[in-house]
């Protein structure tokens, strides 16, 4: 019998219409959000978790996992990319492919004027540049792909990071011209001119064009219709106030998913739309991934009873005033914060700034373990009293402080999942779908501060950091800042918004380009960042886990090496490229300093047509 298929996927036909083009753009937008949520619902191991494991503010926390990714220095290799490191390689190149698809077909779509086609081109250039900025500061030198291939190509060469960054910068200069302002758009969540400017600022920083970065930031801050939110706004969401009361404040309002995409929020530059019970919705499981493992026998009251129990509302032991499963969420600490992230970073001018709304327990924004109360009614002597880490005799009451005992930013991590909270028999609350920031104006101030620091304008950099601090109602302001102060402020302001490792890698590169010193007086060279970098010095100085010999989990010690600033190129990608050799990074098996690379992006693009 002769097969007669009912339909074919023909790209020339599929992407020759506006609806096909819109579908491709929607894939790009959803794919962008996938770095935070994954591309489909995932219980633990969100991609963003892996970024934070390579940073100064968090480490792997799942202590019951024999393969816990703690021993990074010895374990990370081209054939072993634990957690979501392989995801960042594969999915980022998928994102490049999606963007290139739009660029390839937009010119042949009938019925669109050239200005509209350029809007599509500009948004696609944003998506491609965003992916390559990630590749360049996670994996360093990588193959440059700018075309959709007509036939398989297995002879790619690596292109030097500097050349890729130059190409992405030129692309984003064009995108800023083509993509409209959000005020000229009728949809929220599509890439807008402000997002293009924000990415262009990072491109200028990464190419050492610091004055251009400042000018773009000036335009974004002063002339684009954005402003920091300094007063309460939007809908006040205070769920389960009987258990965890919130005193309304601007930082709480700013981070409610319900308020991130509304017109009243003038701080949003680019928001990633993610809604419960929609086709585009993906549950983030934010509390599941980032909160301590509370409902666990490792933490006890002084009388030996389990400290915290998560009861469904239908359970006889349920008490509404201690309903922690619904009010804060059920965590299992796939990652956990360092002491630096919980405590040290909040000291400014040697003072623990109690007024900082981002670390304020009095208003309910910041969750402390000793603010939680023993909630097992059978623990009669301790029921309703605050948790304590030590008994009166000094005995430790938590046998696993890595996973079960740490503080966290409740205002950032709480995303209600009505499916779980409204089920009276459910004792889970892992975190639902919620809109998430990709870019907002607070980061623009900190990017401008960084650019000013490299340019020698320390007073200007200090003023920009203080603007962010003033919005957070901080009592302590800076009189002068170092690059360390700027990166500390990013840690305070952009937790789980920024890609912490990628930004530390980028800043390490930019700092080396600038010739400026870090907070310890060190200067760096672009040519040997795999031997010594600002990123690694922050790991050494600020992480209480890595390379300290203090913590071992499942016979694995927490270790990090200088060369881990560049992740290894996956061996599978090298093997699949049988017609040429892809360059491996120093410190990993297969590294060969003599591997040929494209020095200019133009040569790499020209070579894409050879097979």
Coordinates of C-alpha atoms in Angstrom, one line a residue, residues 124-519:
X124 CA 14.6 37.4 17.3
X125 CA 17.9 39.2 17.6
X126 CA 17.2 39.8 21.3
X127 CA 16.4 36.1 21.9
X128 CA 19.6 35.0 20.0
X129 CA 21.8 37.5 21.8
X130 CA 20.3 36.6 25.2
X131 CA 21.2 32.9 24.5
X132 CA 24.7 33.8 23.4
X133 CA 25.4 36.0 26.3
X134 CA 24.6 32.9 28.5
X135 CA 26.8 30.6 26.4
X136 CA 29.7 33.0 26.4
X137 CA 29.7 33.4 30.2
X138 CA 28.8 29.8 31.1
X139 CA 30.8 27.9 28.4
X140 CA 33.1 30.7 27.1
X141 CA 34.2 30.0 23.5
X142 CA 31.5 28.2 21.5
X143 CA 30.3 27.6 17.9
X144 CA 28.4 30.6 16.5
X145 CA 25.3 29.6 14.6
X146 CA 23.3 32.3 12.8
X147 CA 21.5 30.3 10.1
X148 CA 19.0 27.6 9.7
X149 CA 20.8 24.9 7.8
X150 CA 19.5 23.3 4.6
X151 CA 21.6 20.2 5.3
X152 CA 23.4 18.8 8.3
X153 CA 26.7 20.4 9.2
X154 CA 29.3 18.5 11.3
X155 CA 32.4 20.7 10.8
X156 CA 31.7 23.7 13.1
X157 CA 34.6 25.4 14.6
X158 CA 34.6 27.3 17.9
X159 CA 34.3 31.1 17.7
X160 CA 36.2 33.1 20.3
X161 CA 34.0 34.7 22.9
X162 CA 35.2 38.2 22.1
X163 CA 34.0 37.8 18.5
X164 CA 30.6 36.5 19.5
X165 CA 30.1 39.4 21.9
X166 CA 31.0 41.8 19.2
X167 CA 28.4 40.3 16.9
X168 CA 25.7 40.2 19.6
X169 CA 26.4 43.9 20.4
X170 CA 26.0 44.9 16.8
X171 CA 22.8 42.9 16.6
X172 CA 21.4 44.5 19.7
X173 CA 22.2 48.0 18.4
X174 CA 20.0 47.1 15.5
X175 CA 17.3 45.6 17.7
X176 CA 17.0 48.8 19.8
X177 CA 16.2 50.6 16.6
X178 CA 13.6 48.1 15.4
X179 CA 11.6 47.0 18.5
X180 CA 8.9 49.4 19.8
X181 CA 8.5 50.7 23.3
X182 CA 6.1 48.8 25.6
X183 CA 3.8 51.9 25.5
X184 CA 3.4 51.3 21.7
X185 CA 2.5 47.6 22.2
X186 CA -0.8 46.0 23.1
X187 CA 0.6 42.9 24.6
X188 CA 2.7 42.4 27.7
X189 CA 5.4 39.8 27.8
X190 CA 6.7 40.3 24.2
X191 CA 10.2 41.7 24.0
X192 CA 10.1 45.5 23.9
X193 CA 12.6 48.3 23.3
X194 CA 13.4 48.5 27.0
X195 CA 14.4 44.9 27.2
X196 CA 16.6 45.4 24.1
X197 CA 18.3 48.4 25.8
X198 CA 18.9 46.3 29.0
X199 CA 20.6 43.6 27.0
X200 CA 22.5 46.1 25.0
X201 CA 23.9 47.6 28.2
X202 CA 25.2 44.2 29.2
X203 CA 26.7 43.8 25.7
X204 CA 28.5 47.1 26.0
X205 CA 29.8 46.2 29.4
X206 CA 31.1 42.8 28.0
X207 CA 32.8 44.6 25.1
X208 CA 34.4 47.2 27.3
X209 CA 32.3 50.1 26.0
X210 CA 31.5 51.5 29.4
X211 CA 30.5 55.0 28.3
X212 CA 28.0 53.6 25.8
X213 CA 26.6 51.4 28.6
X214 CA 26.1 54.4 30.7
X215 CA 24.3 56.3 28.0
X216 CA 22.0 53.4 27.3
X217 CA 21.2 53.1 31.0
X218 CA 20.6 56.9 31.2
X219 CA 18.0 56.6 28.4
X220 CA 16.3 53.6 30.0
X221 CA 16.2 55.2 33.4
X222 CA 15.3 58.8 32.4
X223 CA 13.7 58.8 29.0
X224 CA 11.7 55.5 28.6
X225 CA 8.8 55.8 30.9
X226 CA 10.1 53.5 33.6
X227 CA 10.5 54.3 37.3
X228 CA 11.2 52.4 40.5
X229 CA 8.1 51.6 42.5
X230 CA 8.5 53.4 45.8
X231 CA 5.0 53.1 47.2
X232 CA 2.4 50.4 47.7
X233 CA 0.6 49.5 44.5
X234 CA -1.6 46.9 42.8
X235 CA -3.4 44.2 44.6
X236 CA -2.5 43.5 48.2
X237 CA -2.2 39.7 48.5
X238 CA -1.8 38.6 52.1
X239 CA -2.6 34.9 52.1
X240 CA -3.0 33.0 55.4
X241 CA -2.4 36.1 57.5
X242 CA -3.4 34.3 60.6
X243 CA -0.3 32.2 60.3
X244 CA 2.1 34.5 58.5
X245 CA 0.9 38.1 58.7
X246 CA 2.3 40.7 56.2
X247 CA 2.5 44.4 56.9
X248 CA 1.9 45.8 53.4
X249 CA 5.0 47.3 51.9
X250 CA 6.3 48.1 48.4
X251 CA 8.8 45.3 48.2
X252 CA 6.0 42.8 49.0
X253 CA 3.7 44.3 46.4
X254 CA 6.5 44.4 43.8
X255 CA 7.0 40.7 44.0
X256 CA 3.5 39.5 43.9
X257 CA 2.9 37.6 40.7
X258 CA -0.4 39.4 40.4
X259 CA 1.3 42.8 40.2
X260 CA 4.3 42.1 37.9
X261 CA 2.6 42.6 34.6
X262 CA 0.0 45.3 35.5
X263 CA 0.2 48.8 34.0
X264 CA 0.6 50.4 37.4
X265 CA 4.0 48.6 37.8
X266 CA 6.4 51.1 36.1
X267 CA 9.5 49.1 37.1
X268 CA 8.8 46.1 34.9
X269 CA 10.9 46.1 31.8
X270 CA 10.3 42.6 30.6
X271 CA 8.0 40.1 32.5
X272 CA 7.7 36.5 31.6
X273 CA 4.0 35.6 31.7
X274 CA 3.2 32.4 33.6
X275 CA -0.4 31.8 34.8
X276 CA -2.1 29.0 36.7
X277 CA -4.6 26.9 34.7
X278 CA -3.6 28.2 31.3
X279 CA -1.9 26.5 28.3
X280 CA 1.2 28.5 28.9
X281 CA 1.3 27.9 32.7
X282 CA 4.1 25.9 34.3
X283 CA 4.3 25.4 38.0
X284 CA 7.5 26.8 39.3
X285 CA 7.7 24.7 42.5
X286 CA 9.6 27.6 44.0
X287 CA 8.9 26.8 47.6
X288 CA 9.6 23.1 47.0
X289 CA 13.1 23.9 45.5
X290 CA 14.2 26.8 47.7
X291 CA 12.7 26.4 51.2
X292 CA 14.1 24.3 54.1
X293 CA 12.7 20.8 54.7
X294 CA 10.5 21.7 57.6
X295 CA 8.1 18.8 57.9
X296 CA 10.9 16.4 58.8
X297 CA 11.9 14.5 61.9
X298 CA 15.5 15.9 61.8
X299 CA 14.2 19.0 63.5
X300 CA 12.7 18.5 67.0
X301 CA 11.3 20.3 69.9
X302 CA 13.2 20.1 73.2
X303 CA 10.7 17.4 74.3
X304 CA 11.7 15.2 71.3
X305 CA 8.6 15.7 69.2
X306 CA 8.9 16.7 65.6
X307 CA 9.1 20.5 65.4
X308 CA 6.9 21.3 62.5
X309 CA 4.1 19.2 61.0
X310 CA 2.3 19.9 57.7
X311 CA -1.4 19.0 58.3
X312 CA -4.1 19.1 55.7
X313 CA -7.1 21.2 56.8
X314 CA -9.1 18.1 57.2
X315 CA -6.8 16.7 59.8
X316 CA -7.8 16.9 63.5
X317 CA -4.4 18.3 64.5
X318 CA -4.7 21.2 62.0
X319 CA -4.6 24.6 63.6
X320 CA -5.2 27.6 61.3
X321 CA -2.8 29.9 63.1
X322 CA 0.0 27.4 62.5
X323 CA -0.8 26.4 58.9
X324 CA 2.7 26.5 57.6
X325 CA 2.2 24.3 54.7
X326 CA -0.2 26.7 53.1
X327 CA 1.3 30.0 54.5
X328 CA 4.9 29.5 53.5
X329 CA 5.0 26.3 51.4
X330 CA 6.5 22.8 51.5
X331 CA 10.2 22.9 50.8
X332 CA 12.9 20.2 50.4
X333 CA 15.9 22.5 49.9
X334 CA 17.2 21.4 46.5
X335 CA 19.5 24.4 47.0
X336 CA 20.2 26.2 50.2
X337 CA 21.7 29.7 50.9
X338 CA 25.1 30.3 52.3
X339 CA 25.7 32.1 55.5
X340 CA 26.7 35.1 53.4
X341 CA 23.4 35.2 51.7
X342 CA 21.4 34.9 54.9
X343 CA 23.5 37.1 57.2
X344 CA 26.7 38.7 56.1
X345 CA 25.6 40.4 52.9
X346 CA 22.9 42.4 54.8
X347 CA 25.6 44.2 56.8
X348 CA 26.4 47.6 55.3
X349 CA 28.9 50.0 57.0
X350 CA 29.3 47.3 59.6
X351 CA 25.7 47.5 60.6
X352 CA 22.9 44.9 60.1
X353 CA 20.4 47.1 58.4
X354 CA 17.2 46.1 60.1
X355 CA 15.1 48.5 58.0
X356 CA 15.9 46.8 54.7
X357 CA 12.5 45.5 53.4
X358 CA 14.3 42.7 51.6
X359 CA 15.6 41.3 54.8
X360 CA 12.8 42.5 57.2
X361 CA 11.2 39.9 59.3
X362 CA 9.0 42.4 61.2
X363 CA 6.9 43.0 58.1
X364 CA 6.9 39.3 57.1
X365 CA 9.1 39.6 54.0
X366 CA 12.0 37.6 55.3
X367 CA 11.4 34.3 56.9
X368 CA 13.5 33.2 59.9
X369 CA 13.4 29.7 61.3
X370 CA 13.0 31.1 64.8
X371 CA 9.9 33.0 63.7
X372 CA 8.1 29.6 63.0
X373 CA 6.3 28.0 66.0
X374 CA 6.1 24.4 67.1
X375 CA 2.8 23.2 65.7
X376 CA 2.3 19.7 66.9
X377 CA -0.6 19.9 69.4
X378 CA 0.8 16.8 71.2
X379 CA 4.0 18.7 72.1
X380 CA 2.1 20.3 75.0
X381 CA 5.1 22.0 76.6
X382 CA 6.3 23.6 73.3
X383 CA 3.2 24.0 71.1
X384 CA 2.9 27.6 69.9
X385 CA 6.4 28.6 71.0
X386 CA 9.1 29.7 68.6
X387 CA 11.5 27.2 67.1
X388 CA 15.0 27.1 68.6
X389 CA 18.1 25.5 67.2
X390 CA 19.6 24.6 70.6
X391 CA 18.1 23.3 73.8
X392 CA 18.6 25.0 77.2
X393 CA 21.6 22.6 77.8
X394 CA 23.1 23.6 74.4
X395 CA 22.2 20.4 72.6
X396 CA 21.6 20.8 68.8
X397 CA 17.9 20.2 68.0
X398 CA 18.4 19.9 64.3
X399 CA 20.5 17.0 63.0
X400 CA 20.6 18.3 59.4
X401 CA 21.2 22.0 59.4
X402 CA 22.2 21.9 55.7
X403 CA 18.8 21.0 54.5
X404 CA 16.5 21.8 57.4
X405 CA 17.6 25.0 59.0
X406 CA 18.1 28.3 57.1
X407 CA 16.3 31.6 56.5
X408 CA 14.9 32.8 53.2
X409 CA 13.1 35.7 51.3
X410 CA 9.5 34.8 51.7
X411 CA 8.4 37.7 49.5
X412 CA 10.4 36.3 46.6
X413 CA 9.6 32.6 46.8
X414 CA 6.0 32.5 47.7
X415 CA 3.8 31.7 44.7
X416 CA 0.4 30.2 45.7
X417 CA -0.8 27.1 43.9
X418 CA -4.6 27.1 44.4
X419 CA -4.9 23.5 43.3
X420 CA -3.0 22.5 46.4
X421 CA -4.1 25.1 48.9
X422 CA -7.8 24.7 48.2
X423 CA -7.7 20.9 48.6
X424 CA -8.7 20.1 52.2
X425 CA -6.9 16.8 52.0
X426 CA -3.7 18.1 50.5
X427 CA -0.6 18.5 52.7
X428 CA 1.6 19.8 49.9
X429 CA 2.2 23.3 48.7
X430 CA 5.1 23.4 46.3
X431 CA 4.5 26.7 44.4
X432 CA 2.3 27.3 41.4
X433 CA 2.7 29.2 38.2
X434 CA 3.4 32.9 38.5
X435 CA 4.6 35.8 36.4
X436 CA 8.4 36.3 36.8
X437 CA 10.7 39.2 36.1
X438 CA 13.3 38.9 33.4
X439 CA 14.4 42.5 33.6
X440 CA 13.3 45.4 35.8
X441 CA 14.6 48.9 36.4
X442 CA 16.4 48.2 39.7
X443 CA 18.9 46.1 37.7
X444 CA 19.4 49.0 35.3
X445 CA 20.6 51.2 38.1
X446 CA 23.0 48.5 39.2
X447 CA 24.3 48.0 35.7
X448 CA 24.8 51.7 35.4
X449 CA 26.6 51.7 38.7
X450 CA 28.9 48.9 37.4
X451 CA 29.7 50.8 34.2
X452 CA 30.4 54.0 36.2
X453 CA 32.7 52.0 38.5
X454 CA 34.7 50.7 35.5
X455 CA 34.8 54.3 34.1
X456 CA 36.2 55.7 37.4
X457 CA 33.0 57.6 38.4
X458 CA 32.8 56.1 41.9
X459 CA 30.5 58.9 43.2
X460 CA 28.0 58.2 40.4
X461 CA 28.2 54.4 41.0
X462 CA 27.6 55.0 44.7
X463 CA 24.5 57.2 44.0
X464 CA 23.0 54.5 41.8
X465 CA 23.4 51.8 44.4
X466 CA 21.9 54.1 47.0
X467 CA 18.8 54.7 44.9
X468 CA 18.1 51.0 45.0
X469 CA 18.8 50.9 48.8
X470 CA 16.6 53.9 49.4
X471 CA 13.6 52.2 47.7
X472 CA 14.1 49.2 50.1
X473 CA 13.9 51.6 53.0
X474 CA 17.5 51.0 54.1
X475 CA 18.9 53.0 56.9
X476 CA 22.5 52.4 55.8
X477 CA 23.6 54.0 52.6
X478 CA 27.1 53.9 51.0
X479 CA 29.5 56.8 51.0
X480 CA 31.6 55.0 48.4
X481 CA 31.3 51.6 46.6
X482 CA 33.5 48.9 45.4
X483 CA 32.7 46.3 42.7
X484 CA 32.0 44.1 45.7
X485 CA 29.3 46.4 47.0
X486 CA 27.6 46.5 43.6
X487 CA 27.6 42.7 43.4
X488 CA 26.4 42.5 47.0
X489 CA 23.5 44.8 46.1
X490 CA 22.7 42.6 43.1
X491 CA 22.5 39.6 45.5
X492 CA 20.1 41.5 47.8
X493 CA 17.9 42.9 45.1
X494 CA 17.9 40.3 42.3
X495 CA 17.8 36.9 44.1
X496 CA 16.4 34.3 41.8
X497 CA 15.9 36.9 39.1
X498 CA 19.5 37.3 37.8
X499 CA 21.5 34.3 36.6
X500 CA 23.9 34.7 39.5
X501 CA 26.7 32.6 38.1
X502 CA 26.5 34.0 34.6
X503 CA 26.5 37.6 36.0
X504 CA 29.5 36.9 38.2
X505 CA 31.3 35.4 35.2
X506 CA 30.4 38.4 33.1
X507 CA 31.5 40.8 35.8
X508 CA 34.7 38.9 36.2
X509 CA 35.4 39.4 32.5
X510 CA 34.3 43.1 32.6
X511 CA 36.4 43.8 35.7
X512 CA 39.5 42.3 33.9
X513 CA 38.8 44.4 30.8
X514 CA 38.5 47.6 32.9
X515 CA 41.8 47.1 34.8
X516 CA 40.0 48.1 38.0
X517 CA 40.5 46.3 41.3
X518 CA 38.1 44.3 43.4
X519 CA 37.3 44.9 47.0

